[in-house]
Tab-separated table of C-alpha atoms in Angstrom:
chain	number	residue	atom	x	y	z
Y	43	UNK	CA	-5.503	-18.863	4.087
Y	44	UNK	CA	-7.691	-16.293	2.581
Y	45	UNK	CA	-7.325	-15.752	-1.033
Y	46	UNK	CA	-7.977	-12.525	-2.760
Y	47	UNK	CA	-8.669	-11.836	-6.327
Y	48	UNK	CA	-9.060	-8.914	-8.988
Y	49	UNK	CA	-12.495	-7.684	-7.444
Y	50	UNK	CA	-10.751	-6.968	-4.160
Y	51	UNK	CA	-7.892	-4.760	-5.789
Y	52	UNK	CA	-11.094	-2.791	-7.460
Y	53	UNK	CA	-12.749	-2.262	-4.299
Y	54	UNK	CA	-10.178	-0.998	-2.490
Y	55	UNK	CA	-8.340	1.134	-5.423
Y	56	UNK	CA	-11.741	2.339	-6.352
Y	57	UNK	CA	-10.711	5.843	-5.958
Y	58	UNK	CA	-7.678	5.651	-7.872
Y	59	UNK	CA	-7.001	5.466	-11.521
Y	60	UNK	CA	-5.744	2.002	-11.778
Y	61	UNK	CA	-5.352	-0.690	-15.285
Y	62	UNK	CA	-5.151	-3.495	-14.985
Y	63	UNK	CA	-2.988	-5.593	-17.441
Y	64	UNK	CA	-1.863	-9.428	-17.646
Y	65	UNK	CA	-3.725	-12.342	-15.982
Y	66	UNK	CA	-6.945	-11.682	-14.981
Y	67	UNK	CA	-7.503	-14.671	-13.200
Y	68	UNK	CA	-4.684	-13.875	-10.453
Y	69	UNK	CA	-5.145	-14.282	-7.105
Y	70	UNK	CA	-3.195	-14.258	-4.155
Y	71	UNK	CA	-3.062	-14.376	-0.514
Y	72	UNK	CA	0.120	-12.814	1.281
Y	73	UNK	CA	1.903	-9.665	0.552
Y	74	UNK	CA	5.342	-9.941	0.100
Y	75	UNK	CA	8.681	-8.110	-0.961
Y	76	UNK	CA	8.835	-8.298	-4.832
Y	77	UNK	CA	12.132	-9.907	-4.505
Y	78	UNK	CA	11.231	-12.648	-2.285
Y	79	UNK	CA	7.291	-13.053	-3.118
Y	80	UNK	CA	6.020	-16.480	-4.508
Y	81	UNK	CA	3.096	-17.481	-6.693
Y	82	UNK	CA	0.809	-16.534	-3.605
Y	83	UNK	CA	1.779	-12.980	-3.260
Y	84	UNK	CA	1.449	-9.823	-3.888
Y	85	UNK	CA	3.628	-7.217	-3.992
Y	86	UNK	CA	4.839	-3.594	-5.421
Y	87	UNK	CA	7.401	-1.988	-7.327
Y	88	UNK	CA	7.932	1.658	-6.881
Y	89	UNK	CA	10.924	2.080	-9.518
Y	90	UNK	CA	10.253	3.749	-12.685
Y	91	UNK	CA	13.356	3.118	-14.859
Y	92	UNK	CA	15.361	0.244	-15.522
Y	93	UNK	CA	15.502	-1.095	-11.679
Y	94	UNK	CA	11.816	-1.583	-11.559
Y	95	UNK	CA	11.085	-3.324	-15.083
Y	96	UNK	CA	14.446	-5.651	-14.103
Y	97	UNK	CA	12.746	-6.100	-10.698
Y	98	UNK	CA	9.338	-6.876	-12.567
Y	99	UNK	CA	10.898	-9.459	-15.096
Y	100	UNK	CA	12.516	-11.659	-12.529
Y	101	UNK	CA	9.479	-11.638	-9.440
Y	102	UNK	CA	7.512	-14.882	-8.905
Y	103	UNK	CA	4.599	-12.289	-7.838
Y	104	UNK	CA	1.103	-13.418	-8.613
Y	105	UNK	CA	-0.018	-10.025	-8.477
Y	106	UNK	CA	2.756	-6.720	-8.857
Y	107	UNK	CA	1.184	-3.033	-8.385
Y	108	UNK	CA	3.420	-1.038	-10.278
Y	109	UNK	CA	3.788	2.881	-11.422
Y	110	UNK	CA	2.598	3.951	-14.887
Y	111	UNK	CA	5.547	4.895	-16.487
Y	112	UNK	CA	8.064	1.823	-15.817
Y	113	UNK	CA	8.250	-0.803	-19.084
Y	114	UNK	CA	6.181	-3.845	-18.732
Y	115	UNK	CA	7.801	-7.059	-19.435
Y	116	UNK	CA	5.825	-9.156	-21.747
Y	117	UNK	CA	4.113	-11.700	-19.237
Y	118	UNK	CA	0.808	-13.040	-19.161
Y	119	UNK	CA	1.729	-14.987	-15.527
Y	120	UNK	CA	1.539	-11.669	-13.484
Y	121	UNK	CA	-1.815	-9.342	-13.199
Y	122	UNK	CA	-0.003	-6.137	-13.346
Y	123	UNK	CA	-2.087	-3.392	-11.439
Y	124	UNK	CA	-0.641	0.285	-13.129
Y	125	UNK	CA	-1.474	3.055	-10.835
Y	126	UNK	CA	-0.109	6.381	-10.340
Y	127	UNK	CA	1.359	6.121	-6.578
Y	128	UNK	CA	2.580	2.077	-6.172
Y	129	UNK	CA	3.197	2.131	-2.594
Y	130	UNK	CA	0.665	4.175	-1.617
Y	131	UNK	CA	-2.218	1.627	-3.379
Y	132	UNK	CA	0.018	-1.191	-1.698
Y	133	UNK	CA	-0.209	0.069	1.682
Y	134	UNK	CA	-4.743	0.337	0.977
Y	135	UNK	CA	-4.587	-3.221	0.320
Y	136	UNK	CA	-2.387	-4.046	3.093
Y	137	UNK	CA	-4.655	-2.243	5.120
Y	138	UNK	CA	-7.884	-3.220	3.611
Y	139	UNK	CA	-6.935	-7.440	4.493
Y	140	UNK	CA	-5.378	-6.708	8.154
Y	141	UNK	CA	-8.368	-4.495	9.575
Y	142	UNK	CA	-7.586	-2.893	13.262
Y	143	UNK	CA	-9.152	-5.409	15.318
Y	144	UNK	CA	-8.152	-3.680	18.594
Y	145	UNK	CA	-10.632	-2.792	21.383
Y	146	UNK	CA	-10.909	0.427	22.527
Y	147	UNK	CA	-10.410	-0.489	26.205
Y	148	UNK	CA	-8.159	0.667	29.529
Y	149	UNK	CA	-5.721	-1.286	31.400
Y	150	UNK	CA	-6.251	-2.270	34.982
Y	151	UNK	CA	-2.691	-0.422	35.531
Y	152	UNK	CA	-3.499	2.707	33.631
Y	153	UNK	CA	-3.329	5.783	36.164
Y	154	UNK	CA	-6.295	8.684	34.962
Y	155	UNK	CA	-5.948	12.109	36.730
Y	156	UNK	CA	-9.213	13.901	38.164
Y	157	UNK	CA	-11.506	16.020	35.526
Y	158	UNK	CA	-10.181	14.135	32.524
Y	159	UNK	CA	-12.293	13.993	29.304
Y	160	UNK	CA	-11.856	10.370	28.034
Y	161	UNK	CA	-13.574	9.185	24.062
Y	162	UNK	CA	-13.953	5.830	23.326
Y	163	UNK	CA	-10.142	5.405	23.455
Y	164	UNK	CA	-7.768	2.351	24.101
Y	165	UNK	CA	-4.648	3.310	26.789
Y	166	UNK	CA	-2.446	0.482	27.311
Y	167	UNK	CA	-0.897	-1.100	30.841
Y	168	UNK	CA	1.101	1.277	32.932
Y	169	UNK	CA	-0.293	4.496	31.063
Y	170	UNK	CA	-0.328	7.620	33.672
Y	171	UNK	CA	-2.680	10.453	32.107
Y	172	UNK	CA	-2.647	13.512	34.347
Y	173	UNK	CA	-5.476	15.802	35.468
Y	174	UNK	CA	-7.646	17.738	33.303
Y	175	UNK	CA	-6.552	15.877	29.915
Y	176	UNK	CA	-8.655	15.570	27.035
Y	177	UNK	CA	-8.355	12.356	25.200
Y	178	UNK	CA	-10.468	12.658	21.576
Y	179	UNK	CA	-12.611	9.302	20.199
Y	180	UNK	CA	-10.373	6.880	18.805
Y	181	UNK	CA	-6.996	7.544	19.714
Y	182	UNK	CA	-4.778	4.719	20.927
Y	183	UNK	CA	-2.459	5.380	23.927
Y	184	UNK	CA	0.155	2.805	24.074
Y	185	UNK	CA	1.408	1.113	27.542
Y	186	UNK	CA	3.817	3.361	29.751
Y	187	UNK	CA	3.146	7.157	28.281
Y	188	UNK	CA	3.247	9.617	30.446
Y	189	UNK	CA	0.549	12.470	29.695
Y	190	UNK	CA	0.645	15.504	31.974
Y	191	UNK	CA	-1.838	17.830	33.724
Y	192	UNK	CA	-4.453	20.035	30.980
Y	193	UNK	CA	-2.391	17.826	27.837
Y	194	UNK	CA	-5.036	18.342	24.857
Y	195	UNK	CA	-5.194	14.923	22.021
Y	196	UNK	CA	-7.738	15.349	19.344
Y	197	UNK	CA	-9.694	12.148	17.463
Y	198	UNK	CA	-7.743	9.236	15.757
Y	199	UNK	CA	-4.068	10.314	17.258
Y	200	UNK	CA	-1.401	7.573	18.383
Y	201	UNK	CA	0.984	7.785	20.782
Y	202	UNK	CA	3.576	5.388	21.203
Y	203	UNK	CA	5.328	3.452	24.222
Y	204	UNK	CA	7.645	5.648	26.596
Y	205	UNK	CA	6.800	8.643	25.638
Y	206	UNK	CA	6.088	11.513	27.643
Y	207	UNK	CA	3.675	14.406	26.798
Y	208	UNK	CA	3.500	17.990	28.486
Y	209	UNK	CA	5.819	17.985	31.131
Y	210	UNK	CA	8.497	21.213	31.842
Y	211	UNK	CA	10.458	22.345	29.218
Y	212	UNK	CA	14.139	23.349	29.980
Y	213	UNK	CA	14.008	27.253	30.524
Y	214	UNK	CA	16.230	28.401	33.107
Y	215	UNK	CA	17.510	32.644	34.159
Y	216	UNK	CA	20.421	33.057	36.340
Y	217	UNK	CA	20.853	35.410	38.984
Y	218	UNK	CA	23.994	38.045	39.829
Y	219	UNK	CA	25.423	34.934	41.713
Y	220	UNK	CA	25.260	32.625	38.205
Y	221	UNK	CA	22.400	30.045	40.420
Y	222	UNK	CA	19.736	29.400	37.188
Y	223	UNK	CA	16.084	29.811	38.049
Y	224	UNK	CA	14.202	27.425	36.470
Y	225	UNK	CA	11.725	29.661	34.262
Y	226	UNK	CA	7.465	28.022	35.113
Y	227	UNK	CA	6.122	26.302	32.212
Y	228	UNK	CA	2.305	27.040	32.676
Y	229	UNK	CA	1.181	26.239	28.970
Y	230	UNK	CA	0.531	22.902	27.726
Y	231	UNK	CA	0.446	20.874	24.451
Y	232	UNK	CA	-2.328	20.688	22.021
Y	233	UNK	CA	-2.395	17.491	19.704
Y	234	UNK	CA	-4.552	17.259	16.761
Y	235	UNK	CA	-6.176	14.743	15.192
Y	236	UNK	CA	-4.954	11.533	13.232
Y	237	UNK	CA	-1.438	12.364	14.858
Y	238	UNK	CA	1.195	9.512	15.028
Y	239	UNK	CA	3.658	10.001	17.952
Y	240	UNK	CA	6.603	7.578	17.859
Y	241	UNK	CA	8.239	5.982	20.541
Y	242	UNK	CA	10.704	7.466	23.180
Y	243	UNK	CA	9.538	10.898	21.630
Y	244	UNK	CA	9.665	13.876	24.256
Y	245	UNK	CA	6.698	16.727	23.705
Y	246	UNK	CA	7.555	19.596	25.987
Y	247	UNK	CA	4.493	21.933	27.350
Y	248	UNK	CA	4.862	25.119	26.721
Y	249	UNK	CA	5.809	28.722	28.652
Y	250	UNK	CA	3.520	30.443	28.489
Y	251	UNK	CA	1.488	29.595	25.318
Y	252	UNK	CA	1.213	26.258	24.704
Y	253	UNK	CA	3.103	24.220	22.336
Y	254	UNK	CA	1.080	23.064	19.221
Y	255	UNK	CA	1.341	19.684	16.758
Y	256	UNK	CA	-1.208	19.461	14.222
Y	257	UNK	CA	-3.415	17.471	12.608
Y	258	UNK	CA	-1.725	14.301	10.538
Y	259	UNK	CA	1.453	15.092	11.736
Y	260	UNK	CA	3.623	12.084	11.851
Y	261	UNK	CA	6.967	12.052	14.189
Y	262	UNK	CA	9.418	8.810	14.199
Y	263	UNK	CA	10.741	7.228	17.850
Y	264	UNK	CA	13.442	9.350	19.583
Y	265	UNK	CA	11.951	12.810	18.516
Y	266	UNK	CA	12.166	15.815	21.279
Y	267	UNK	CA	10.249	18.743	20.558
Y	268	UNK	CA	10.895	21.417	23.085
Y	269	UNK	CA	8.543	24.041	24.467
Y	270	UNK	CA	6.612	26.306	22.161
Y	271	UNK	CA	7.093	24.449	19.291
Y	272	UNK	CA	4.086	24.987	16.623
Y	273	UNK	CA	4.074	21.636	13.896
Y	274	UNK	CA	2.296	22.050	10.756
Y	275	UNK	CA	-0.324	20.084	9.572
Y	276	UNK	CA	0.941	16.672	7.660
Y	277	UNK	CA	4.647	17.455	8.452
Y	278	UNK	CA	6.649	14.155	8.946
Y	279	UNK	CA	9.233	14.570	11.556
Y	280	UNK	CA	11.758	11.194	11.668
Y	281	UNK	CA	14.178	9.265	13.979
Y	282	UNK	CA	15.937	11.645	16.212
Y	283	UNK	CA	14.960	14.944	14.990
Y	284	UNK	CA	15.906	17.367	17.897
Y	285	UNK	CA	13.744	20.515	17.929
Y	286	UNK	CA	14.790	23.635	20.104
Y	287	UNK	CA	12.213	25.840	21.892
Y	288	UNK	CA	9.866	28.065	19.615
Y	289	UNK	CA	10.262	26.532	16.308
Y	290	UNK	CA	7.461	27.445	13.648
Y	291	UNK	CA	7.845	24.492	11.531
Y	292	UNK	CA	4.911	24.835	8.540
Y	293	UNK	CA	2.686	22.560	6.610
Y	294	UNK	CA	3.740	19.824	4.984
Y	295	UNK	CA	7.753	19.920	5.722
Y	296	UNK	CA	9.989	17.176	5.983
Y	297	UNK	CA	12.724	16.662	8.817
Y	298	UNK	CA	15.529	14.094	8.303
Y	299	UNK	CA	16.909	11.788	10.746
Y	300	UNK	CA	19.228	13.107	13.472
Y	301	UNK	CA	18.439	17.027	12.191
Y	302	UNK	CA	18.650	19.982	14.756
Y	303	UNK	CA	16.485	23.089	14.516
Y	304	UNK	CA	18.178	25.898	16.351
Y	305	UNK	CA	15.445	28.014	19.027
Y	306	UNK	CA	13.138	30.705	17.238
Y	307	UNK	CA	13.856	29.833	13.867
Y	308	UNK	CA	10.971	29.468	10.954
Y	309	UNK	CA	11.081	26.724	8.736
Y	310	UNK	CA	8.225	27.409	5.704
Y	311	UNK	CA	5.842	25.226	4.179
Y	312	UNK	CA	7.179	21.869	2.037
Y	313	UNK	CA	10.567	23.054	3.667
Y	314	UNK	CA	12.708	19.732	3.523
Y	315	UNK	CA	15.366	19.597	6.672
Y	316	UNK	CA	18.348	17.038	5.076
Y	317	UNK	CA	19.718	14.116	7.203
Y	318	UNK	CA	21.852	15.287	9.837
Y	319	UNK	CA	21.620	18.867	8.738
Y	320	UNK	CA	21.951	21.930	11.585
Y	321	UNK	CA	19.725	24.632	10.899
Y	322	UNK	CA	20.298	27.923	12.585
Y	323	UNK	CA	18.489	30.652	10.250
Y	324	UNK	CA	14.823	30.398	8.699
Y	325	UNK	CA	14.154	28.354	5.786
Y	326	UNK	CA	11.896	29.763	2.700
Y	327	UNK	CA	8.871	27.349	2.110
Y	328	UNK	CA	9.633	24.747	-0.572
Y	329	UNK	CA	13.424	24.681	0.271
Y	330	UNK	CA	15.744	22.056	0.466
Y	331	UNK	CA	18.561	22.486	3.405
Y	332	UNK	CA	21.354	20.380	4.163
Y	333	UNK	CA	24.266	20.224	5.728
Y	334	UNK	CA	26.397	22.126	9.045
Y	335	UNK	CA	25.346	24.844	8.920
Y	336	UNK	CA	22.006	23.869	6.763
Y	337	UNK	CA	22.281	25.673	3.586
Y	338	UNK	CA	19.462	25.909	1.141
Y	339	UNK	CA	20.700	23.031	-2.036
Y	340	UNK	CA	17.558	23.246	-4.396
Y	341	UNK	CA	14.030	23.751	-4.542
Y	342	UNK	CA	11.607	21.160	-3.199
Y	343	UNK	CA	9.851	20.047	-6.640
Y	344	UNK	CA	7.454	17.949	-4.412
């Protein structure tokens, strides 16, 4: 088991303002929870009152990377790395020991349309990529997506299993007899790069102009996002966030679990979309909406 000492925390945390306080000697060589890690671990506490320095006096951590402005107990068993953002450094060093050792390779059973632009990409068993897709370097496209026809995925973007990218959306017109039309969807969907794409997410294409998530966006599984839909950059989108058809949704916003976005509206940038909430008129940027109907609680101080 590979051990890991003081020197490795530097490395990795060498861009962040980090102390480093108690035994210098630590090492370790798992990461754990705080609450179950042993003398071999290392783990994090993100609390900054009272629940994090009770957390910190009663962990058998060897190592604990902790925020600057919780009390330190008076122990000289624990290297106590002080930083700024505790899980953030955490996840680094996580990172940092457990490397991506994946090859960038196609299945056997991966279907690839005609007049497809493929990087240096990975697409997993049962994959079915349509015609005229562009896949950028480095992006990972787990088994049994479906991609459709003229679908556009920029560098470093993940998609995960059973989801399905750039097919119709649901636009229908009825005629004087009440028999709907369905309405063509001749647009497509534009991914950026370094997306993350959850599982059993739905990405419509789009109308007529195509339907647009941007770079660093991050959606959780069971996400639909309907047709001409434009995502911010770095806007996290969780578990079964349903989003109706033309939604601007801006930079750096936040949607809840389970949250609906009525068509056409506007959400601003930093907008944060509450747990379960129902919005059906636009949100300011830097607002915080909850509830049915979603009504603006606070400003996002974030």
């Amino acid at each position: 088991m590979e051990k890991y000492s003081e020197n490795f925390i530097k490395e990795i945390l060498a861009a962040e303002k980090i102390e480093l306080i108690g035994r210098q000697d630590a090492v370790f060589a798992k990461f754990s929870d705080i609450v179950a890690a042993d003398r071999d671990s290392i783990s994090f506490c993100k609390y900054r009152d009272e629940r994090g320095q009770r957390l910190l006096e009663a962990t058998h951590a060897a190592v604990v990377v902790c925020p600057r402005e919780v009390t330190l107990p008076q122990r000289e068993d624990i290297l106590f790395v002080v930083v700024d953002n505790p899980r953030l450094c955490f996840a680094r060093l996580v990172a940092a020991a457990n490397p991506d050792k994946s090859e960038h390779k196609i299945h056997k059973t991966a279907v690839i349309g005609e007049n497809c632009q493929i990087g240096r990409v990975s697409i997993g068993a049962y994959a079915v990529i349509g015609d005229n897709v562009l896949l950028g370097d480095g992006s990972i496209i787990f088994p049994n997506v479906v991609i459709d026809d003229n679908v556009v995925i920029g560098r470093g973007s993940v998609i995960k299993s059973h989801t399905t990218i750039g097919q119709k959306g649901f636009g229908f017109e009825f005629d004087k007899d009440g028999i709907p039309f369905a309405i063509p969807h001749i647009g497509s969907v534009v991914i950026g790069d370094n997306v993350e794409i959850g599982a059993h997410n739905t990405i419509a294409r789009g109308a007529l102009k195509n339907t647009i998530v941007s770079d660093y966006v991050k959606t959780d599984d069971h996400v639909h996002i309907a047709h001409n839909v434009r995502v911010g950059k770095r806007t996290v989108i969780t578990a079964c966030a349903e989003i109706s058809g033309s939604v601007a949704i801006g930079d750096d916003c936040h949607l809840g679990p389970n949250c609906s976005i009525m068509n056409g509206i506007a959400l601003g940038d930093r907008a944060l979309v509450g747990l379960g909430a129902v919005v059906i008129r636009a949100v300011p940027d830097d607002a915080v909406v909850a509830g049915n109907p979603a009504r603006i609680i606070k400003k996002n101080e974030q």
